[in-house]
XYZ file of C-alpha atoms in Angstrom:
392
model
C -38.624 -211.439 35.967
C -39.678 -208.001 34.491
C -38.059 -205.128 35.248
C -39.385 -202.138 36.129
C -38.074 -198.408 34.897
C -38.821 -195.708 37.615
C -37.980 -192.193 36.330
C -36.229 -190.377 38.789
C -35.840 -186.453 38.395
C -32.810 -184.594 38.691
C -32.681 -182.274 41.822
C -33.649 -179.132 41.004
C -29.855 -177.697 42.681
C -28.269 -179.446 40.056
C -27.171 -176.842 36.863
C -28.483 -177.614 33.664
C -25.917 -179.645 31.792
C -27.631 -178.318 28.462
C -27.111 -174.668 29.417
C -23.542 -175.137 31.014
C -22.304 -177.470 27.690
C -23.589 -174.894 25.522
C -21.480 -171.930 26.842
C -17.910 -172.287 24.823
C -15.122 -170.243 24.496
C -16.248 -167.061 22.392
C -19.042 -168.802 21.157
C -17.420 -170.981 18.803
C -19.668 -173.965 19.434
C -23.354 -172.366 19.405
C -25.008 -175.677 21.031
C -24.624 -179.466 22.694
C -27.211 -181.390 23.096
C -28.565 -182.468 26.395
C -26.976 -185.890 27.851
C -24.339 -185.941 25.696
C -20.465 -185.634 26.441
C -18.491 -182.763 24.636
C -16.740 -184.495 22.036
C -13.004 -185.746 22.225
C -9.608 -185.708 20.686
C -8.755 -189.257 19.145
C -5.235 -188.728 20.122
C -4.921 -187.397 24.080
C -9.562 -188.025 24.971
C -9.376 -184.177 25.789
C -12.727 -182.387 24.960
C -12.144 -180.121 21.580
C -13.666 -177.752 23.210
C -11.545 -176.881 25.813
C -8.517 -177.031 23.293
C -6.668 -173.524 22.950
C -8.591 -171.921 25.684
C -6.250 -170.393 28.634
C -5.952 -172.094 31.761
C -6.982 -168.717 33.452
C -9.920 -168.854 31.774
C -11.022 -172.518 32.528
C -12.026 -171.338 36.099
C -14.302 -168.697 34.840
C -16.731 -171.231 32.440
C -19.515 -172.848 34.326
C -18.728 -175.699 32.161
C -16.237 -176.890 34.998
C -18.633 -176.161 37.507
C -21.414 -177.655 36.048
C -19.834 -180.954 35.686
C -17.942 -180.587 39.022
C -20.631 -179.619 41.200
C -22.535 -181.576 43.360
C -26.628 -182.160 42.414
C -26.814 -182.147 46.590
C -24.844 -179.734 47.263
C -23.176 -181.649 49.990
C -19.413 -180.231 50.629
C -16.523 -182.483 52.462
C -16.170 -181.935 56.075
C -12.719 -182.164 56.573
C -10.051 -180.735 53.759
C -6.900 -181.701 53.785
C -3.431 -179.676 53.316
C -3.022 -180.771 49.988
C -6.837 -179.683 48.605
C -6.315 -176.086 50.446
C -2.715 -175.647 48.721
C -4.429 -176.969 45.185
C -7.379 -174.439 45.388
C -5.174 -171.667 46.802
C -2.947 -172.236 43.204
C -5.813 -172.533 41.358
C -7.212 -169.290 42.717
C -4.022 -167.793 41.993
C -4.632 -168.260 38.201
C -5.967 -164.721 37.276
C -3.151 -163.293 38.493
C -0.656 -164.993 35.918
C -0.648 -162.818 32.522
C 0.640 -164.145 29.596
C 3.445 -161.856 27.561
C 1.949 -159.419 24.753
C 5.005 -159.399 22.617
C 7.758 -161.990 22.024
C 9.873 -160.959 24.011
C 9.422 -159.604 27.932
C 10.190 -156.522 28.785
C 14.156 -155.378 29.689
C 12.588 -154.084 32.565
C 12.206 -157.553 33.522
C 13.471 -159.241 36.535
C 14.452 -162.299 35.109
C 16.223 -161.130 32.547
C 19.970 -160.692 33.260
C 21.421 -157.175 32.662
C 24.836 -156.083 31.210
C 27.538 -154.383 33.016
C 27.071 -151.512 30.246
C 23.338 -151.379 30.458
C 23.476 -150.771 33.829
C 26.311 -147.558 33.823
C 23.767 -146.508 30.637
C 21.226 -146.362 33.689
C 23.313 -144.234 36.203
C 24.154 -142.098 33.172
C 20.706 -140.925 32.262
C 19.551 -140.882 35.240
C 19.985 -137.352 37.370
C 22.497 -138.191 40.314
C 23.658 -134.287 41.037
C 22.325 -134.831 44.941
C 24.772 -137.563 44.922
C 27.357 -135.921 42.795
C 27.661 -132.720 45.806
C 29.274 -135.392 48.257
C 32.149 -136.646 46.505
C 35.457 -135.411 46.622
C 37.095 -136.087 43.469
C 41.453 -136.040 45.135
C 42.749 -136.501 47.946
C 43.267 -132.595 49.804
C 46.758 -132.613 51.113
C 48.848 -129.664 52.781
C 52.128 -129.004 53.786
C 54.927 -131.588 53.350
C 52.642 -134.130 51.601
C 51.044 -131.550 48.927
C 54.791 -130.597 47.870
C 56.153 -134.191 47.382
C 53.040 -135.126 45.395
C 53.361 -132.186 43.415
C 57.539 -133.046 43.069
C 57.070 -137.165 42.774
C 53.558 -137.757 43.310
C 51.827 -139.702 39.502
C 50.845 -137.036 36.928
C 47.018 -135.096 37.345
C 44.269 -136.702 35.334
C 43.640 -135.227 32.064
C 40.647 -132.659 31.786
C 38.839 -134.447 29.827
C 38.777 -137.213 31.779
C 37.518 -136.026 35.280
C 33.659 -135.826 34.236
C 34.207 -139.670 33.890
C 36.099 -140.269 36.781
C 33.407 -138.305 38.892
C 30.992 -140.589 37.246
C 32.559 -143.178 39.037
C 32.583 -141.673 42.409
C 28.989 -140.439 42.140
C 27.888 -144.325 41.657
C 29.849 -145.126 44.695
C 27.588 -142.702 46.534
C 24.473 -144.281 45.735
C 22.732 -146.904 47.746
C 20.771 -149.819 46.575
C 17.376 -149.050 45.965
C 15.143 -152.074 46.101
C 12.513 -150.744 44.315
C 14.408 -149.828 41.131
C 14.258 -152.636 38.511
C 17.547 -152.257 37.316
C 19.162 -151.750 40.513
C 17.199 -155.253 41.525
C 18.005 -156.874 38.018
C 21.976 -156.071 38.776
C 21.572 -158.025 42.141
C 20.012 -161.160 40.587
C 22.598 -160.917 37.510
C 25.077 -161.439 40.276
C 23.389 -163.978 41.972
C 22.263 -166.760 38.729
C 25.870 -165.910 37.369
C 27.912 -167.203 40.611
C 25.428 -170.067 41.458
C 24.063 -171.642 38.036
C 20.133 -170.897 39.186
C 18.448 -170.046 36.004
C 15.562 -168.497 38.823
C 15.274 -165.097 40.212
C 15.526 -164.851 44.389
C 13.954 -162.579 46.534
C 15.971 -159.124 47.066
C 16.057 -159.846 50.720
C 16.827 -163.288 52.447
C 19.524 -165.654 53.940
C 20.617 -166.692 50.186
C 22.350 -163.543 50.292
C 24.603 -164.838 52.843
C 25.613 -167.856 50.811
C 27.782 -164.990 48.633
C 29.420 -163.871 51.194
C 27.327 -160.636 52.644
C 27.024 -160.195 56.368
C 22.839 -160.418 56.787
C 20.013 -160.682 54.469
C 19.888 -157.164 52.855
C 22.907 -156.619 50.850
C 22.220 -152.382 51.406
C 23.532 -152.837 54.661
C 26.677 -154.129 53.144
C 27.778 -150.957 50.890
C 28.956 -148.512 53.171
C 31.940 -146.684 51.373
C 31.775 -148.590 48.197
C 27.844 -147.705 47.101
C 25.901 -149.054 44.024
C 29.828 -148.967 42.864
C 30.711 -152.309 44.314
C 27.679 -153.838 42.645
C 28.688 -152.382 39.730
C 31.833 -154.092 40.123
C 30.426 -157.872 40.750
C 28.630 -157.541 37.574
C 31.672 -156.410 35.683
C 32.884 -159.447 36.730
C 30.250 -162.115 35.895
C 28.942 -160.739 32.815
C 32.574 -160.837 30.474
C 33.325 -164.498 29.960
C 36.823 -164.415 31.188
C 36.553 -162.581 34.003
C 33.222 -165.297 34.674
C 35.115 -167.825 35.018
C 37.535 -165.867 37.493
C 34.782 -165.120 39.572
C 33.780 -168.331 39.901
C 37.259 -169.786 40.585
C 37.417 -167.221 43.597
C 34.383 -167.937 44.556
C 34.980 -171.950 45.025
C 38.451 -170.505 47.446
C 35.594 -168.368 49.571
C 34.153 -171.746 50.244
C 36.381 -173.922 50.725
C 36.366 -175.940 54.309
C 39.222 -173.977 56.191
C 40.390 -170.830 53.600
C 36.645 -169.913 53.023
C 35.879 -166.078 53.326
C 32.800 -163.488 52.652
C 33.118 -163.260 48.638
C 31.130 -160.589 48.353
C 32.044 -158.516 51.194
C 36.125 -159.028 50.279
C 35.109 -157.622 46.750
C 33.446 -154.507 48.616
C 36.631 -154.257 50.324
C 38.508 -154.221 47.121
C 35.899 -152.127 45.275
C 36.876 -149.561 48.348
C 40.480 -150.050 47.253
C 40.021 -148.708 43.891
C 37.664 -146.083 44.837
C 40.948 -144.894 47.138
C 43.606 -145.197 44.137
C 41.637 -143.264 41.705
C 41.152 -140.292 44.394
C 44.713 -140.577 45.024
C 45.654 -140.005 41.432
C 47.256 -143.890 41.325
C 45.571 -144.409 38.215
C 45.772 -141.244 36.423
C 49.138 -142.377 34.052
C 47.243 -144.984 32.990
C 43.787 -143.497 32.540
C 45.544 -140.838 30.943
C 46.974 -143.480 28.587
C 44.538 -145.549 27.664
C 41.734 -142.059 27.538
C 39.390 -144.100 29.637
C 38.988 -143.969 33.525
C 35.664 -146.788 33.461
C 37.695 -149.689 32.092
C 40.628 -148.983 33.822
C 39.141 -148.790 37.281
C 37.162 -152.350 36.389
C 40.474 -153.800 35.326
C 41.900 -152.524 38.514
C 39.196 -153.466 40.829
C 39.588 -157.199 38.861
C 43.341 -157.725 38.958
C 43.484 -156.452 42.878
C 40.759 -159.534 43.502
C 42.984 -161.524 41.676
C 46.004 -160.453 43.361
C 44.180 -161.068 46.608
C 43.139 -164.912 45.675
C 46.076 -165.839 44.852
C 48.287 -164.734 47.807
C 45.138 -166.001 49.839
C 45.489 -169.659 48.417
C 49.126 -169.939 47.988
C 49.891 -168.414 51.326
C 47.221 -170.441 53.348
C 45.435 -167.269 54.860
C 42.087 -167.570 56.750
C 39.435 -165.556 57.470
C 41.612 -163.913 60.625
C 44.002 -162.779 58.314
C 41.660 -160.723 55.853
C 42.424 -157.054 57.359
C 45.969 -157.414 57.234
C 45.810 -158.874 54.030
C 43.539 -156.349 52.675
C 45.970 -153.180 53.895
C 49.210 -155.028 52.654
C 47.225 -155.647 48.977
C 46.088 -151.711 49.336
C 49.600 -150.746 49.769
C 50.715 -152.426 46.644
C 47.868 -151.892 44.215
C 48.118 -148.020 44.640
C 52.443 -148.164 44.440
C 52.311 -150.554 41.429
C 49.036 -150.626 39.356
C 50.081 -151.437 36.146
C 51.924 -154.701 37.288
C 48.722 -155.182 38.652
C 47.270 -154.919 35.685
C 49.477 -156.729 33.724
C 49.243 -159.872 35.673
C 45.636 -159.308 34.729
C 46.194 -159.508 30.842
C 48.230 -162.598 31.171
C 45.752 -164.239 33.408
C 43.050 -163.751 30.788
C 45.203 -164.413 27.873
C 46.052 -168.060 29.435
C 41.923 -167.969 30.219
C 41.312 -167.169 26.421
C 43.197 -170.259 25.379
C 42.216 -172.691 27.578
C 44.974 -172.990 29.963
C 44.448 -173.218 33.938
C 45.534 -170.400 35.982
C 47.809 -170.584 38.750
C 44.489 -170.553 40.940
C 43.365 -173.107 39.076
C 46.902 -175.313 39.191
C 45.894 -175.964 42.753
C 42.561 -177.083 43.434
C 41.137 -176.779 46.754
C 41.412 -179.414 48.363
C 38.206 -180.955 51.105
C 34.438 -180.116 50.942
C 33.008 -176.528 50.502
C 31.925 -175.060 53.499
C 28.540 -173.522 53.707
C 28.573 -169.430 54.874
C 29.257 -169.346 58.643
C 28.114 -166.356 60.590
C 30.243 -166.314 62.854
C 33.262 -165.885 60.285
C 34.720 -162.093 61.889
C 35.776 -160.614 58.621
C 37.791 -157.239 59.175
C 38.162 -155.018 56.524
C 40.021 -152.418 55.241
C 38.215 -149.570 57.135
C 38.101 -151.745 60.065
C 41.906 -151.786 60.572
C 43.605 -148.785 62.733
C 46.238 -146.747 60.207
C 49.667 -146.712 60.599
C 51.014 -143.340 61.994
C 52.857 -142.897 58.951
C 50.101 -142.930 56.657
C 46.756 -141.057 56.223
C 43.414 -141.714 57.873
C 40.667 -143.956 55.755
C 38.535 -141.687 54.386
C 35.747 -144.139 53.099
């Protein structure tokens, strides 16, 4: 039989493979020649020429287009889920930029922040609105302002009381979403007590899984400010204190004890800010020349304190006021055995030993964050007649 060639021409829709081939990255192939392939890589078939050239700049040669278009121009009818998600990523290409240097910027996100990088923030940046509401001691009159004077702790050196107002100036300042470093603190906090190694929206019902009441952890700062933050990162960015933090925070969830981690260490952060403004801490600021430290150490060994009468005493979440304003009462009367217990914690911590939290495991699953946990705090509790009003 003989066969018979008919030549059949190309539509005239289709692009020209010889002009499409021909256009390379930066013109570093100057030709191809019509009907032939681009050539290949012996080891993985992919075309040399599109070797080395950015992904986001794939979409923008009409080398891809001219060998995925259609000569007809015809166009599916019916797209499925999957194709609309694909070409919505693939459109989203352009917007990914690669880094300029080798490293990313500290200003960063991702990148986690240390507990002094982020006091180097609040002390550069101007805070004097903030600094005109505190109110560095406690004013007392009468019968109280005489026995402090007679048996009340010594006044905090002078040269210490720009530092401590430091301090209460933070805990006047709110969380400001739109401040990378204020935003870098909150997902420090968050990779540190979960093990993600990726960032989480500033807003959103992870937050509850720490233990605040809603979504936005702002709403959660009332009377402790940026302070309480502060605080939480102390505690997750020193390696000892880490792994205290993360002891506590397997007792917030376990299946009956479990309790608001975050919110209790707002509570305690509110505890410190109290014992500093009623000079509690002054002997040993005074001793050690530092107010910073010893207000972190505080704030730590109080949370401490509080874990471990809350797992050896079986409390619940009904029992978190009370135990908050009996903890309150003996943090400000004896802070240094406070902070002793401290030292000896971490020096068992340092060389591998288990800590009495740690000597009894909690026992049964982890429960997940319930709202409907009523957590009552320190502010929330009426004071005794005896005592002062709450003045955060």
């Amino acid at each position: 039989h003989e066969v018979v060639t008919v030549p059949v021409e190309a539509p005239s829709s289709a692009p020209p493979r010889t002009e499409a081939l021909a256009e390379l990255r930066d013109g570093q192939v100057e030709s191809v020649c019509a009907g032939c392939s681009p050539p290949y890589d012996a080891d993985n078939s992919a075309p040399l020429a599109f070797r080395g050239l950015p992904i986001s700049e794939l979409k923008n040669h009409s080398i891809l287009r001219a060998l995925t278009a259609e000569a007809d121009g015809w166009e599916p009818g019916v797209v499925s889920a999957e194709v609309l998600r694909a070409q919505e990523e693939w459109e989203a290409v352009d917007n990914i930029q690669p880094e300029t240097g080798s490293q990313a910027s500290s200003d960063q996100p991702g990148q986690l922040i240390s507990f002094s990088e982020a006091l180097q923030h609040f002390q550069t940046v101007d805070l004097s609105s903030f600094k005109k509401r505190i109110q560095p001691t406690i004013r007392r009159t009468g019968l109280a302002a005489l026995r402090h004077c007679l048996f009340g702790p010594p006044k905090l050196h002078q040269g210490l009381r720009e530092e401590r107002d430091l301090v209460l100036t933070i805990a006047q300042c709110g969380l400001d979403s739109q401040d990378p470093v204020h935003g870098r603190v909150l997902q420090t906090i968050y990779k540190k007590l979960t093990g993600s190694r990726f960032d989480c929206a500033l807003h959103g019902d992870h937050w509850e899984d720490l233990g605040f009441q809603g979504a936005n952890p702002a709403t959660d700062l009332r009377g402790a400010g940026f302070l309480a933050l502060l605080h939480l990162l102390y505690l997750v960015m020193d390696s000892k204190t880490l792994l205290m933090a993360q002891e506590i925070f397997r007792l917030s969830r376990h299946h009956i004890q479990q309790f608001p981690f975050c919110l209790m260490s707002i509570n305690i952060t509110r505890i410190a800010i109290q014992a500093l403004r009623e000079e509690c801490l002054s002997r040993e600021c005074n001793r050690q020349q530092k107010v910073i430290p010893v207000v972190n150490s505080f704030y730590a060994a109080t949370f401490l304190r509080l874990a471990h009468i809350w797992r050896t005493q079986q409390k619940t979440i009904s029992d978190s006021g009370f135990v908050l304003k009996d903890l309150e009462v003996l943090a400000k009367k004896s802070p240094r055995r406070l902070l002793k217990t401290l030292e000896i914690y971490l020096a068992r911590v340092s060389k591998g030993q288990a800590s009495f939290l740690g000597a009894q495991k909690c026992s049964g699953p982890q429960a997940p964050h319930s709202k409907d946990l009523t957590f009552t705090g320190v502010c929330d509790l009426l004071p005794h007649s005896s005592e002062g009003t709450w003045l955060i």
